[in-house]
């Protein structure tokens, strides 16, 4: 049976109270990967995967989730500014469906509107070169996505 794919606030009911979450920023050429601590307070970057075939990409993600003893995945869902879903969101949903067939870890979808733009501005503000930004932007976007999701979950728990 495939893992459930749900909005973040619904996916949390399928995760244990503790355990790392893996955050993903799906690009066309790369996948940015971040991980939380077991208490889900802080997101840190893990790596940027150069996309190949789905099976190879999924195998690496599942290996990371095993190494980190992950409780679930958080995928950034690129929703348009008007709230509609375009081709990139459909592609993310398809990736989530395919990944859900390979794992029993619930997948939470989190609105990632403007995450890459925010990270780009932050890196420019830190005077990071264009070439270096290209190398790290997806991993940093994954951190931004996962930290936003963690902050939302913290607020839902009433810890804020």
Short mmCIF file of C-alpha atoms in Angstrom, two decimals:
data_model
loop_
_atom_site.label_atom_id
_atom_site.label_comp_id
_atom_site.label_asym_id
_atom_site.label_seq_id
_atom_site.Cartn_x
_atom_site.Cartn_y
_atom_site.Cartn_z
CA UNK A 1 0.00 0.00 0.00
CA UNK A 2 1.46 3.38 -0.97
CA UNK A 3 2.43 5.90 1.72
CA UNK A 4 -0.11 8.68 2.21
CA UNK A 5 0.48 12.01 0.45
CA UNK A 6 -1.24 14.80 2.33
CA UNK A 7 -1.06 18.50 3.12
CA UNK A 8 1.47 19.04 5.90
CA UNK A 9 -1.09 19.56 8.66
CA UNK A 10 -2.75 16.24 7.79
CA UNK A 11 0.50 14.32 7.23
CA UNK A 12 1.69 15.08 10.77
CA UNK A 13 -0.94 12.68 12.13
CA UNK A 14 0.83 9.86 10.23
CA UNK A 15 4.25 10.62 11.73
CA UNK A 16 5.44 9.59 15.20
CA UNK A 17 5.86 12.42 17.73
CA UNK A 18 9.64 12.35 17.30
CA UNK A 19 11.85 11.59 14.34
CA UNK A 20 13.62 13.50 11.62
CA UNK A 21 11.79 14.82 8.58
CA UNK A 22 13.41 14.97 5.17
CA UNK A 23 12.67 18.18 3.24
CA UNK A 24 12.87 18.21 -0.56
CA UNK A 25 13.04 20.97 -3.14
CA UNK A 26 12.41 19.32 -6.50
CA UNK A 27 14.08 21.09 -9.38
CA UNK A 28 14.18 19.98 -12.99
CA UNK A 29 17.90 19.17 -12.80
CA UNK A 30 18.50 18.75 -9.08
CA UNK A 31 16.81 17.84 -5.81
CA UNK A 32 17.74 19.86 -2.75
CA UNK A 33 17.68 17.77 0.43
CA UNK A 34 17.44 18.98 4.03
CA UNK A 35 16.83 17.12 7.29
CA UNK A 36 15.44 18.11 10.66
CA UNK A 37 16.67 17.08 14.05
CA UNK A 38 14.57 14.34 15.75
CA UNK A 39 12.67 16.98 17.76
CA UNK A 40 11.81 18.83 14.52
CA UNK A 41 13.13 22.21 15.58
CA UNK A 42 15.90 22.94 13.06
CA UNK A 43 16.41 22.13 9.38
CA UNK A 44 19.91 21.64 7.99
CA UNK A 45 21.13 20.95 4.48
CA UNK A 46 22.20 17.47 3.49
CA UNK A 47 23.05 17.57 -0.21
CA UNK A 48 21.95 18.42 -3.71
CA UNK A 49 21.17 15.37 -5.82
CA UNK A 50 21.83 15.67 -9.55
CA UNK A 51 18.69 14.22 -11.07
CA UNK A 52 19.11 11.15 -13.23
CA UNK A 53 16.31 8.62 -13.53
CA UNK A 54 13.52 8.44 -10.95
CA UNK A 55 14.70 5.07 -9.62
CA UNK A 56 18.21 6.38 -8.95
CA UNK A 57 16.89 9.61 -7.40
CA UNK A 58 14.43 7.71 -5.20
CA UNK A 59 17.09 5.19 -4.14
CA UNK A 60 19.32 8.03 -2.91
CA UNK A 61 16.41 9.70 -1.06
CA UNK A 62 15.43 6.43 0.59
CA UNK A 63 19.08 5.83 1.58
CA UNK A 64 19.20 9.28 3.18
CA UNK A 65 15.91 8.66 4.98
CA UNK A 66 17.30 5.38 6.35
CA UNK A 67 20.62 6.94 7.41
CA UNK A 68 18.76 9.74 9.21
CA UNK A 69 16.08 7.45 10.71
CA UNK A 70 13.45 9.67 9.10
CA UNK A 71 9.82 9.64 10.13
CA UNK A 72 8.53 11.26 6.94
CA UNK A 73 9.10 13.52 3.96
CA UNK A 74 8.14 17.15 3.33
CA UNK A 75 7.98 18.11 -0.33
CA UNK A 76 7.85 21.71 -1.42
CA UNK A 77 4.75 22.16 -3.60
CA UNK A 78 5.29 25.02 -6.08
CA UNK A 79 1.88 26.68 -6.05
CA UNK A 80 1.34 29.71 -8.30
CA UNK A 81 0.90 33.13 -6.70
CA UNK A 82 -2.85 33.02 -7.47
CA UNK A 83 -3.16 29.71 -5.59
CA UNK A 84 -3.52 27.56 -8.71
CA UNK A 85 -1.31 24.61 -9.55
CA UNK A 86 0.68 24.61 -12.76
CA UNK A 87 2.91 22.03 -14.46
CA UNK A 88 5.61 22.19 -11.76
CA UNK A 89 3.09 21.40 -9.02
CA UNK A 90 1.69 18.54 -11.11
CA UNK A 91 5.23 17.22 -11.59
CA UNK A 92 5.83 17.39 -7.82
CA UNK A 93 2.59 15.51 -7.14
CA UNK A 94 3.63 12.84 -9.68
CA UNK A 95 7.04 12.52 -7.99
CA UNK A 96 5.31 12.17 -4.61
CA UNK A 97 2.99 9.46 -5.97
CA UNK A 98 5.93 7.52 -7.39
CA UNK A 99 7.95 7.90 -4.17
CA UNK A 100 4.95 6.83 -2.07
CA UNK A 101 4.99 3.46 -3.85
CA UNK A 102 8.53 2.85 -2.55
CA UNK A 103 8.17 3.84 1.11
CA UNK A 104 5.74 3.67 3.99
CA UNK A 105 6.81 7.11 5.26
CA UNK A 106 3.99 9.64 4.91
CA UNK A 107 4.68 12.54 2.55
CA UNK A 108 3.59 16.02 3.55
CA UNK A 109 3.15 18.73 0.92
CA UNK A 110 4.11 22.28 1.91
CA UNK A 111 3.47 25.46 -0.08
CA UNK A 112 6.89 26.59 -1.24
CA UNK A 113 5.82 29.81 -2.96
CA UNK A 114 8.79 32.14 -3.36
CA UNK A 115 11.22 29.88 -1.47
CA UNK A 116 13.85 29.89 -4.21
CA UNK A 117 13.51 33.67 -4.69
CA UNK A 118 13.91 34.23 -0.92
CA UNK A 119 16.98 32.01 -0.78
CA UNK A 120 18.47 33.71 -3.85
CA UNK A 121 18.05 37.13 -2.20
CA UNK A 122 19.61 35.83 1.01
CA UNK A 123 22.63 34.38 -0.82
CA UNK A 124 23.10 37.59 -2.82
CA UNK A 125 22.93 39.52 0.44
CA UNK A 126 25.72 37.30 1.77
CA UNK A 127 27.75 38.17 -1.36
CA UNK A 128 27.81 34.56 -2.57
CA UNK A 129 29.07 34.32 -6.16
CA UNK A 130 26.65 33.41 -8.95
CA UNK A 131 28.47 30.11 -9.57
CA UNK A 132 28.38 29.16 -5.89
CA UNK A 133 24.68 30.16 -5.64
CA UNK A 134 23.89 27.79 -8.50
CA UNK A 135 25.60 24.96 -6.58
CA UNK A 136 23.76 25.49 -3.30
CA UNK A 137 20.41 27.10 -4.14
CA UNK A 138 18.33 23.90 -4.19
CA UNK A 139 19.79 22.62 -0.93
CA UNK A 140 19.16 26.01 0.69
CA UNK A 141 15.63 26.07 -0.75
CA UNK A 142 15.06 22.64 0.83
CA UNK A 143 16.23 24.06 4.17
CA UNK A 144 13.88 27.05 3.73
CA UNK A 145 10.94 24.76 2.87
CA UNK A 146 11.58 22.33 5.73
CA UNK A 147 12.16 25.10 8.29
CA UNK A 148 8.90 26.77 7.25
CA UNK A 149 7.09 23.45 7.70
CA UNK A 150 8.75 22.86 11.09
CA UNK A 151 7.78 26.34 12.25
CA UNK A 152 4.17 25.70 11.19
CA UNK A 153 4.10 22.37 13.03
CA UNK A 154 5.54 24.04 16.13
CA UNK A 155 2.77 26.64 16.01
CA UNK A 156 0.13 23.90 15.61
CA UNK A 157 1.54 22.15 18.70
CA UNK A 158 1.25 25.41 20.60
CA UNK A 159 5.01 25.66 21.21
CA UNK A 160 5.28 29.07 19.55
#
